[in-house]
């Protein structure tokens, strides 16, 4: 017998508790618990999914080569690790309006043209609305089916009848299971829906994409709650008011994580950006103080980005520190290193650090560029715009080596950089023959003060 019990879930992270709590022990957010009456399924659920399996030798399992379905959207394939894996469940998260539905509809178009049968299930838009969007993207083949429904029981049935190879769920926050009394979008509904889609994906060997809106404190549970349940998690980031979008793989059971794909939103859908470095550096002002170009490694490929800093005298009270696009605490740490190890007093200044282009980067290899941009702005002396800077900084002020220095340098050369300031250790580790004859001057530094010396 199903028994009704009450549980409480944290809206931010999905932490489950038997009683209401003021602060979530999981994510430390306040007042985030919401009541949900869950159906205690007891043995029912176990009987449903658990058919007794057999033990096999790992070496005996044969895999077929053809398990990845290429979408022909190069940037998406890259983030997925080479295409869609059969029977996988992928979560596509992002702010409302950033382009999740558009991307997935483009995926439908491409795969449909290749003869793959797809079912696009929308709980947010009507047929006409989807058709209007689709018109902007292009002509769709007969393999793409539409279904506007939010009731999971009907959806499950329809998927079984329609037998598509790929299913899109837009969005998970609109789906509901009638047996659960809480509203669609609540933690228990969202979790249960995902669970059902996971079972469908694995049992019927269908690849399912689930859209999840990121919500700043609201009544709707965010995609964070689902991250641990799905195979792959992709996040769409970037300024929704700017035209480019970055798709980042945060979790991938079948490929590398942190791989990114760069898109541009055009009137006819998302267009791939094939050379992101060029794109990120577009529009920068040359020879301005506080601007330093760095190379960050996103997944397997290096991307050049502009680090900007603005240091100005504090007029009143406590100095302000602002970091956009990078870790605030890391910036504070680097400012302390500048004071203590490079002997430059910036404690009476406001410091603003920004990664241009709306991309978020937390890689420590950016440290040296952040430090040099702050000092450059403080001294009002520009770092020459053909200089590339990367390196991690330790608390002792030492500049530590970073991975794949050569790839970063090569990316710089490709975009016409003439100088590169990098960790001495990384410089020593590079095989000189590989970069011989290349038109770039490499300057190895071992500590912050040596790097600061370079800005005069
Ligand atoms: P959408 O995919 O609906 O966002 P999400 O599903 O993440 O909420 O994207 C909507 C935005 O994209 C909207 O502001 C209109 C814009 N857009 C274009 O600029 N060009 C296009 O071809 C399409 C389809 C949408
Ligand atoms: Mg949408």
Coordinates of C-alpha atoms and ligand atoms in Angstrom, one line a residue:
X1 CA 0.0 0.0 0.0
X2 CA 1.2 3.5 -0.8
X3 CA 1.5 5.5 2.3
X4 CA 1.5 9.3 2.3
X5 CA 4.4 10.8 4.3
X6 CA 5.6 14.4 4.5
X7 CA 9.1 15.2 3.7
X8 CA 10.9 18.5 3.3
X9 CA 13.3 19.4 0.5
X10 CA 15.7 22.2 0.1
X11 CA 14.8 24.2 -3.0
X12 CA 18.4 25.1 -3.7
X13 CA 20.2 21.8 -3.5
X14 CA 17.5 19.1 -3.0
X15 CA 18.6 18.1 0.5
X16 CA 15.9 15.9 2.0
X17 CA 14.8 16.1 5.6
X18 CA 12.1 14.6 7.8
X19 CA 11.4 17.9 9.4
X20 CA 11.5 21.6 8.5
X21 CA 14.8 23.3 9.0
X22 CA 15.7 27.0 9.0
X23 CA 19.1 26.5 7.4
X24 CA 19.9 23.7 4.9
X25 CA 22.8 21.5 6.2
X26 CA 23.7 20.7 2.6
X27 CA 24.1 24.1 1.0
X28 CA 23.7 26.5 4.0
X29 CA 21.0 28.6 2.4
X30 CA 18.3 30.0 4.7
X31 CA 14.6 29.4 4.6
X32 CA 14.9 27.2 1.5
X33 CA 12.9 24.2 2.8
X34 CA 9.6 23.4 1.3
X35 CA 7.1 20.7 2.3
X36 CA 6.3 18.0 -0.1
X37 CA 4.1 15.0 0.4
X38 CA 5.9 12.2 -1.2
X39 CA 4.5 8.8 -1.8
X40 CA 6.4 6.3 0.1
X41 CA 6.7 3.6 -2.5
X42 CA 8.4 1.1 -0.3
X43 CA 8.8 -2.1 -2.2
X44 CA 6.8 -1.1 -5.2
X45 CA 9.6 0.9 -6.8
X46 CA 12.2 -1.8 -6.1
X47 CA 10.1 -4.4 -7.8
X48 CA 9.6 -2.1 -10.8
X49 CA 13.2 -1.4 -11.7
X50 CA 15.1 -4.2 -10.1
X51 CA 15.0 -7.3 -12.1
X52 CA 17.8 -9.5 -10.8
X53 CA 20.8 -9.0 -13.0
X54 CA 23.7 -11.3 -13.7
X55 CA 27.4 -10.9 -13.0
X56 CA 29.6 -10.7 -16.0
X57 CA 33.3 -10.4 -16.6
X58 CA 34.3 -6.9 -17.5
X59 CA 36.6 -8.2 -20.2
X60 CA 33.7 -10.1 -21.8
X61 CA 31.5 -7.1 -22.5
X62 CA 31.5 -6.1 -26.1
X63 CA 30.8 -2.5 -27.1
X64 CA 29.8 -1.5 -30.5
X65 CA 31.6 1.4 -32.2
X66 CA 28.4 3.1 -33.4
X67 CA 27.0 4.3 -30.1
X68 CA 27.4 8.0 -30.6
X69 CA 24.9 10.0 -32.7
X70 CA 26.5 13.0 -34.2
X71 CA 24.3 16.1 -34.2
X72 CA 26.4 17.9 -36.8
X73 CA 26.5 20.9 -34.6
X74 CA 30.2 20.7 -34.0
X75 CA 30.3 22.7 -30.8
X76 CA 27.5 20.6 -29.2
X77 CA 29.2 17.4 -30.3
X78 CA 32.4 18.5 -28.7
X79 CA 30.7 19.3 -25.4
X80 CA 28.9 16.0 -25.4
X81 CA 32.2 14.2 -26.0
X82 CA 31.7 13.3 -29.6
X83 CA 28.0 13.0 -30.0
X84 CA 24.9 11.8 -28.2
X85 CA 25.3 8.5 -26.4
X86 CA 22.4 6.1 -26.9
X87 CA 20.2 5.7 -23.8
X88 CA 21.7 8.7 -22.0
X89 CA 19.9 11.4 -20.1
X90 CA 21.3 14.9 -20.6
X91 CA 20.3 18.0 -18.6
X92 CA 20.5 21.3 -20.4
X93 CA 20.4 24.1 -17.8
X94 CA 20.5 27.9 -18.1
X95 CA 18.7 31.1 -17.4
X96 CA 15.3 31.5 -19.0
X97 CA 15.6 33.0 -22.5
X98 CA 19.2 32.1 -23.1
X99 CA 18.5 29.7 -25.9
X100 CA 18.0 26.2 -24.6
X101 CA 14.8 25.5 -26.6
X102 CA 16.4 27.0 -29.7
X103 CA 19.5 24.8 -29.4
X104 CA 17.5 21.6 -28.9
X105 CA 15.2 22.5 -31.8
X106 CA 18.2 22.9 -34.0
X107 CA 19.4 19.5 -32.8
X108 CA 16.0 18.1 -33.8
X109 CA 16.4 19.6 -37.3
X110 CA 19.9 18.2 -37.8
X111 CA 19.1 14.8 -36.6
X112 CA 15.7 14.7 -38.3
X113 CA 17.5 15.5 -41.6
X114 CA 19.7 12.5 -41.0
X115 CA 16.7 10.2 -40.6
X116 CA 16.6 10.0 -36.8
X117 CA 13.1 9.9 -35.3
X118 CA 12.6 12.6 -32.7
X119 CA 9.9 13.6 -30.2
X120 CA 9.9 17.1 -28.9
X121 CA 7.7 17.3 -25.8
X122 CA 6.9 20.8 -24.7
X123 CA 5.2 21.8 -21.5
X124 CA 5.8 25.5 -22.1
X125 CA 4.8 26.4 -25.6
X126 CA 1.9 25.5 -27.9
X127 CA 2.3 23.9 -31.3
X128 CA 2.0 27.3 -33.0
X129 CA 4.6 28.9 -30.8
X130 CA 7.1 26.1 -31.5
X131 CA 6.3 26.2 -35.2
X132 CA 7.0 30.0 -35.2
X133 CA 10.4 29.3 -33.7
X134 CA 11.1 26.4 -36.0
X135 CA 10.3 28.6 -39.0
X136 CA 13.2 30.8 -38.1
X137 CA 15.6 27.9 -38.0
X138 CA 14.6 26.2 -41.2
X139 CA 12.6 23.4 -42.7
X140 CA 12.1 20.4 -40.6
X141 CA 11.9 16.8 -41.9
X142 CA 9.0 14.4 -41.3
X143 CA 11.0 12.7 -38.6
X144 CA 10.4 15.4 -36.0
X145 CA 7.3 14.9 -33.9
X146 CA 5.8 17.4 -31.5
X147 CA 3.8 16.8 -28.3
X148 CA 2.5 19.4 -25.9
X149 CA 1.8 17.7 -22.6
X150 CA 2.9 18.0 -19.0
X151 CA 1.3 14.9 -17.4
X152 CA 4.0 12.3 -17.0
X153 CA 1.7 9.3 -17.3
X154 CA 0.6 10.4 -20.8
X155 CA 4.1 11.3 -21.8
X156 CA 5.4 7.9 -20.8
X157 CA 2.7 6.2 -22.8
X158 CA 3.3 8.4 -25.8
X159 CA 7.1 7.7 -25.8
X160 CA 6.4 4.0 -25.7
X161 CA 3.9 4.3 -28.6
X162 CA 5.9 6.7 -30.8
X163 CA 9.2 4.9 -30.3
X164 CA 11.5 7.9 -31.0
X165 CA 15.3 7.6 -30.8
X166 CA 15.7 11.0 -29.2
X167 CA 13.3 12.8 -26.9
X168 CA 13.5 16.4 -25.8
X169 CA 11.7 17.5 -22.6
X170 CA 11.1 21.2 -22.4
X171 CA 11.2 21.8 -19.5
X172 CA 11.4 19.5 -16.5
X173 CA 9.9 22.1 -14.3
X174 CA 6.6 21.9 -16.1
X175 CA 6.2 18.1 -15.8
X176 CA 4.2 16.5 -13.1
X177 CA 3.2 13.2 -11.8
X178 CA -0.5 13.3 -10.7
X179 CA 0.1 11.0 -7.7
X180 CA 2.3 13.6 -6.1
X181 CA 0.3 16.4 -4.7
X182 CA 2.9 19.1 -4.8
X183 CA 2.9 21.6 -7.7
X184 CA 4.9 21.1 -10.9
X185 CA 8.4 22.5 -10.4
X186 CA 8.6 21.6 -6.8
X187 CA 11.6 19.5 -5.7
X188 CA 9.6 16.3 -5.4
X189 CA 8.0 16.6 -8.8
X190 CA 11.2 17.5 -10.6
X191 CA 13.1 14.7 -8.9
X192 CA 10.4 12.1 -9.6
X193 CA 10.0 13.2 -13.3
X194 CA 13.8 13.0 -13.8
X195 CA 13.7 9.5 -12.2
X196 CA 11.0 8.4 -14.7
X197 CA 12.9 9.8 -17.7
X198 CA 16.1 8.1 -16.5
X199 CA 14.2 4.7 -16.4
X200 CA 12.8 5.3 -19.9
X201 CA 16.2 6.2 -21.3
X202 CA 17.9 3.1 -19.9
X203 CA 15.0 0.7 -20.5
X204 CA 14.1 1.7 -24.1
X205 CA 17.6 2.9 -25.0
X206 CA 16.4 6.3 -25.9
X207 CA 18.6 9.4 -25.6
X208 CA 16.7 12.1 -23.6
X209 CA 17.5 15.7 -23.3
X210 CA 15.9 17.5 -20.4
X211 CA 15.7 21.3 -20.1
X212 CA 16.0 22.9 -16.7
X213 CA 15.7 26.5 -16.0
X214 CA 18.1 28.1 -13.5
X215 CA 16.1 30.0 -11.0
X216 CA 17.3 32.6 -8.6
X217 CA 15.3 32.0 -5.5
X218 CA 11.9 31.1 -6.6
X219 CA 9.2 28.6 -6.2
X220 CA 10.7 26.4 -8.9
X221 CA 13.4 23.9 -8.1
X222 CA 16.6 24.5 -10.0
X223 CA 18.6 22.0 -12.1
X224 CA 21.2 21.7 -9.4
X225 CA 18.8 19.3 -7.7
X226 CA 19.1 16.9 -10.6
X227 CA 22.8 17.0 -11.4
X228 CA 23.6 13.9 -9.6
X229 CA 20.8 11.9 -11.2
X230 CA 21.6 12.4 -14.9
X231 CA 24.4 11.3 -17.1
X232 CA 25.5 14.6 -18.6
X233 CA 25.0 18.1 -17.4
X234 CA 25.3 21.0 -19.8
X235 CA 24.9 24.7 -18.8
X236 CA 24.3 27.5 -21.1
X237 CA 25.9 30.7 -19.9
X238 CA 26.6 34.1 -21.1
X239 CA 24.9 37.4 -21.0
X240 CA 21.4 37.1 -22.4
X241 CA 21.7 40.6 -23.7
X242 CA 24.9 39.9 -25.7
X243 CA 24.7 37.7 -28.7
X244 CA 27.1 34.9 -27.8
X245 CA 26.4 31.9 -25.6
X246 CA 28.7 29.4 -24.0
X247 CA 27.6 25.8 -23.5
X248 CA 29.6 24.2 -20.8
X249 CA 29.8 20.5 -20.0
X250 CA 29.8 20.4 -16.1
X251 CA 29.4 16.6 -15.8
X252 CA 29.8 14.0 -18.4
X253 CA 29.8 10.2 -17.8
X254 CA 30.9 9.6 -21.3
X255 CA 33.5 12.3 -22.0
X256 CA 35.6 15.1 -20.8
X257 CA 34.1 17.7 -18.5
X258 CA 34.5 21.5 -18.7
X259 CA 34.6 21.3 -22.4
X260 CA 32.9 24.4 -23.9
X261 CA 31.1 25.2 -27.1
X262 CA 30.6 28.8 -28.2
X263 CA 27.5 30.0 -30.1
X264 CA 26.2 33.2 -31.4
X265 CA 22.4 33.9 -31.3
X266 CA 21.3 35.1 -34.7
X267 CA 17.9 35.9 -36.1
X268 CA 17.8 32.3 -37.5
X269 CA 19.0 30.4 -34.5
X270 CA 22.3 29.7 -32.9
X271 CA 25.3 29.8 -35.0
X272 CA 28.6 28.0 -34.1
X273 CA 31.6 30.2 -33.4
X274 CA 34.5 28.4 -34.8
X275 CA 37.3 30.5 -33.5
X276 CA 36.3 31.5 -29.9
X277 CA 39.6 33.2 -29.1
X278 CA 39.2 35.6 -32.0
X279 CA 35.6 36.1 -30.9
X280 CA 36.5 36.8 -27.2
X281 CA 39.2 39.3 -28.1
X282 CA 37.0 41.1 -30.6
X283 CA 36.3 44.7 -29.6
X284 CA 39.2 45.1 -27.1
X285 CA 40.9 48.4 -26.9
X286 CA 44.6 48.2 -27.6
X287 CA 47.3 49.6 -25.3
X288 CA 45.0 50.4 -22.4
X289 CA 46.1 50.1 -18.8
X290 CA 44.4 47.3 -16.9
X291 CA 43.9 45.0 -19.9
X292 CA 45.8 41.8 -20.1
X293 CA 45.2 38.8 -22.4
X294 CA 45.4 35.4 -21.0
X295 CA 45.0 31.8 -22.2
X296 CA 42.6 29.6 -20.4
X297 CA 42.3 25.9 -21.1
X298 CA 38.6 25.0 -21.4
X299 CA 38.4 21.3 -21.6
X300 CA 40.8 20.3 -24.3
X301 CA 41.2 23.6 -26.1
X302 CA 42.8 26.8 -25.2
X303 CA 40.8 30.0 -25.4
X304 CA 42.3 33.5 -25.2
X305 CA 40.4 36.0 -23.1
X306 CA 40.8 39.5 -21.9
X307 CA 41.2 40.2 -18.2
X308 CA 40.3 43.7 -17.3
X309 CA 41.0 45.5 -14.0
X310 CA 40.2 48.9 -12.8
X311 CA 41.9 50.3 -9.7
X312 CA 40.6 53.6 -8.4
X313 CA 41.1 55.5 -5.1
X314 CA 38.5 54.7 -2.5
X315 CA 36.5 57.8 -1.7
X316 CA 34.7 56.7 1.3
X317 CA 35.0 54.0 3.9
X318 CA 35.9 50.4 3.1
X319 CA 37.5 49.7 -0.4
X320 CA 35.3 47.9 -2.8
X321 CA 36.4 44.7 -4.5
X322 CA 34.3 43.3 -7.3
X323 CA 35.0 40.3 -9.5
X324 CA 32.9 39.5 -12.6
X325 CA 33.4 36.3 -14.4
X326 CA 35.9 34.9 -12.0
X327 CA 36.1 33.8 -8.4
X328 CA 35.7 36.7 -5.9
X329 CA 37.7 35.0 -3.2
X330 CA 40.5 34.2 -5.6
X331 CA 40.8 37.9 -6.5
X332 CA 41.0 38.9 -2.9
X333 CA 43.7 36.4 -2.3
X334 CA 45.7 37.7 -5.3
X335 CA 45.3 41.2 -4.0
X336 CA 46.8 40.1 -0.7
X337 CA 49.7 38.5 -2.6
X338 CA 50.3 41.8 -4.5
X339 CA 50.5 43.7 -1.2
X340 CA 52.6 41.3 0.6
X341 CA 54.9 39.8 -2.0
X342 CA 55.2 42.6 -4.6
X343 CA 55.1 45.4 -2.0
X344 CA 52.5 47.4 -3.8
X345 CA 50.0 49.1 -1.5
X346 CA 46.5 48.9 -2.9
X347 CA 44.5 48.8 0.3
X348 CA 43.2 52.3 -0.2
X349 CA 41.8 51.5 -3.6
X350 CA 38.7 50.0 -5.1
X351 CA 39.5 47.1 -7.3
X352 CA 37.2 45.8 -10.1
X353 CA 38.2 42.7 -12.1
X354 CA 36.3 41.6 -15.1
X355 CA 36.6 38.8 -17.6
X356 CA 35.4 40.4 -20.8
X357 CA 32.8 38.7 -22.9
X358 CA 30.6 37.3 -20.1
X359 CA 32.5 34.0 -19.9
X360 CA 33.1 32.5 -16.4
X361 CA 36.6 31.2 -15.8
X362 CA 37.9 29.9 -12.5
X363 CA 41.1 28.4 -13.8
X364 CA 44.1 29.3 -11.6
X365 CA 46.2 29.8 -14.8
X366 CA 44.5 33.2 -14.9
X367 CA 46.1 34.4 -11.7
X368 CA 49.2 36.0 -13.3
X369 CA 47.0 37.9 -15.8
X370 CA 44.7 39.1 -13.0
X371 CA 47.7 40.3 -10.9
X372 CA 49.3 42.1 -13.9
X373 CA 46.1 43.7 -14.9
X374 CA 45.5 45.1 -11.4
X375 CA 49.1 46.4 -11.2
X376 CA 48.8 47.8 -14.8
X377 CA 45.7 49.7 -13.9
X378 CA 47.2 50.8 -10.5
X379 CA 50.3 52.2 -12.2
X380 CA 48.4 53.4 -15.2
X381 CA 50.8 51.6 -17.5
X382 CA 49.6 49.4 -20.3
X383 CA 50.8 45.9 -20.8
X384 CA 51.6 45.8 -24.6
X385 CA 48.6 44.4 -26.4
X386 CA 50.7 41.7 -28.2
X387 CA 51.6 40.0 -24.9
X388 CA 50.0 36.8 -23.6
X389 CA 50.1 36.1 -19.9
X390 CA 49.4 32.9 -17.9
X391 CA 50.5 31.2 -14.7
X392 CA 49.2 30.2 -11.4
X393 CA 50.2 32.2 -8.3
X394 CA 50.9 30.7 -4.9
X395 CA 50.6 32.4 -1.5
X396 CA 54.4 32.8 -1.3
X397 CA 54.2 34.9 -4.5
X398 CA 55.7 32.1 -6.6
X399 CA 54.5 31.6 -10.1
X400 CA 53.6 28.0 -10.6
X401 CA 53.5 26.0 -13.7
X402 CA 50.3 25.3 -15.6
X403 CA 49.3 22.4 -17.8
X404 CA 49.6 22.4 -21.6
X405 CA 51.6 25.6 -21.8
X406 CA 52.6 24.8 -25.4
X407 CA 49.0 24.6 -26.5
X408 CA 48.3 28.0 -25.0
X409 CA 51.3 29.5 -26.7
X410 CA 50.4 28.1 -30.0
X411 CA 46.9 29.6 -29.7
X412 CA 48.6 32.9 -29.0
X413 CA 50.8 32.6 -32.0
X414 CA 47.8 31.8 -34.2
X415 CA 46.3 35.1 -33.2
X416 CA 49.4 37.1 -33.7
X417 CA 50.8 37.5 -30.2
X418 CA 54.5 38.4 -30.1
X419 CA 55.4 38.0 -26.4
X420 CA 54.3 35.5 -23.8
X421 CA 54.9 35.8 -20.0
X422 CA 54.6 32.4 -18.5
X423 CA 55.9 30.4 -15.5
X424 CA 59.6 29.6 -15.7
X425 CA 58.9 26.0 -14.9
X426 CA 56.5 25.7 -17.8
X427 CA 59.0 27.3 -20.1
X428 CA 61.7 24.9 -19.1
X429 CA 59.3 22.0 -19.6
X430 CA 58.6 22.9 -23.2
X431 CA 60.5 21.0 -25.8
X432 CA 62.3 23.9 -27.6
X433 CA 62.3 22.2 -30.9
X434 CA 58.5 22.2 -31.1
X435 CA 58.3 26.0 -31.0
X436 CA 61.5 26.7 -32.8
X437 CA 61.2 29.2 -35.6
X438 CA 57.9 30.5 -34.2
X439 CA 57.6 34.2 -34.0
X440 CA 57.1 34.7 -30.3
X441 CA 59.3 35.8 -27.4
X442 CA 58.9 33.7 -24.3
X443 CA 59.6 35.2 -20.9
X444 CA 59.7 32.9 -18.0
X445 CA 59.0 34.3 -14.5
X446 CA 59.3 32.5 -11.2
X447 CA 57.7 35.0 -8.8
X448 CA 55.3 37.9 -8.8
X449 CA 57.9 40.6 -8.3
X450 CA 59.7 39.5 -11.4
X451 CA 56.5 39.7 -13.3
X452 CA 55.8 43.1 -11.9
X453 CA 59.2 44.3 -13.1
X454 CA 58.0 43.7 -16.6
X455 CA 55.5 46.5 -16.3
X456 CA 57.4 49.7 -16.3
Ligands
LIG1 P1 14.9 30.3 -26.1 O1 15.5 29.2 -26.8 O2 13.4 30.4 -26.1 O3 15.3 30.3 -24.6 P2 15.1 29.3 -23.4 O4 14.4 28.1 -24.0 O5 16.4 29.0 -22.8 O6 14.2 30.0 -22.4 O7 15.5 31.6 -26.6 C1 14.8 32.7 -26.7 C2 15.6 33.9 -27.1 O8 16.4 33.7 -28.3 C3 14.6 35.0 -27.4 O9 15.0 36.1 -26.7 C4 14.6 35.1 -28.9 C5 16.0 34.7 -29.3 N1 16.0 34.0 -30.6 C6 16.8 34.6 -31.6 O10 17.5 35.6 -31.3 N2 16.9 34.0 -32.8 C7 16.2 32.9 -33.1 O11 16.4 32.4 -34.2 C8 15.4 32.3 -32.1 C9 14.6 31.0 -32.3 C10 15.3 32.9 -30.9
LIG2 MG1 12.4 27.4 -23.7

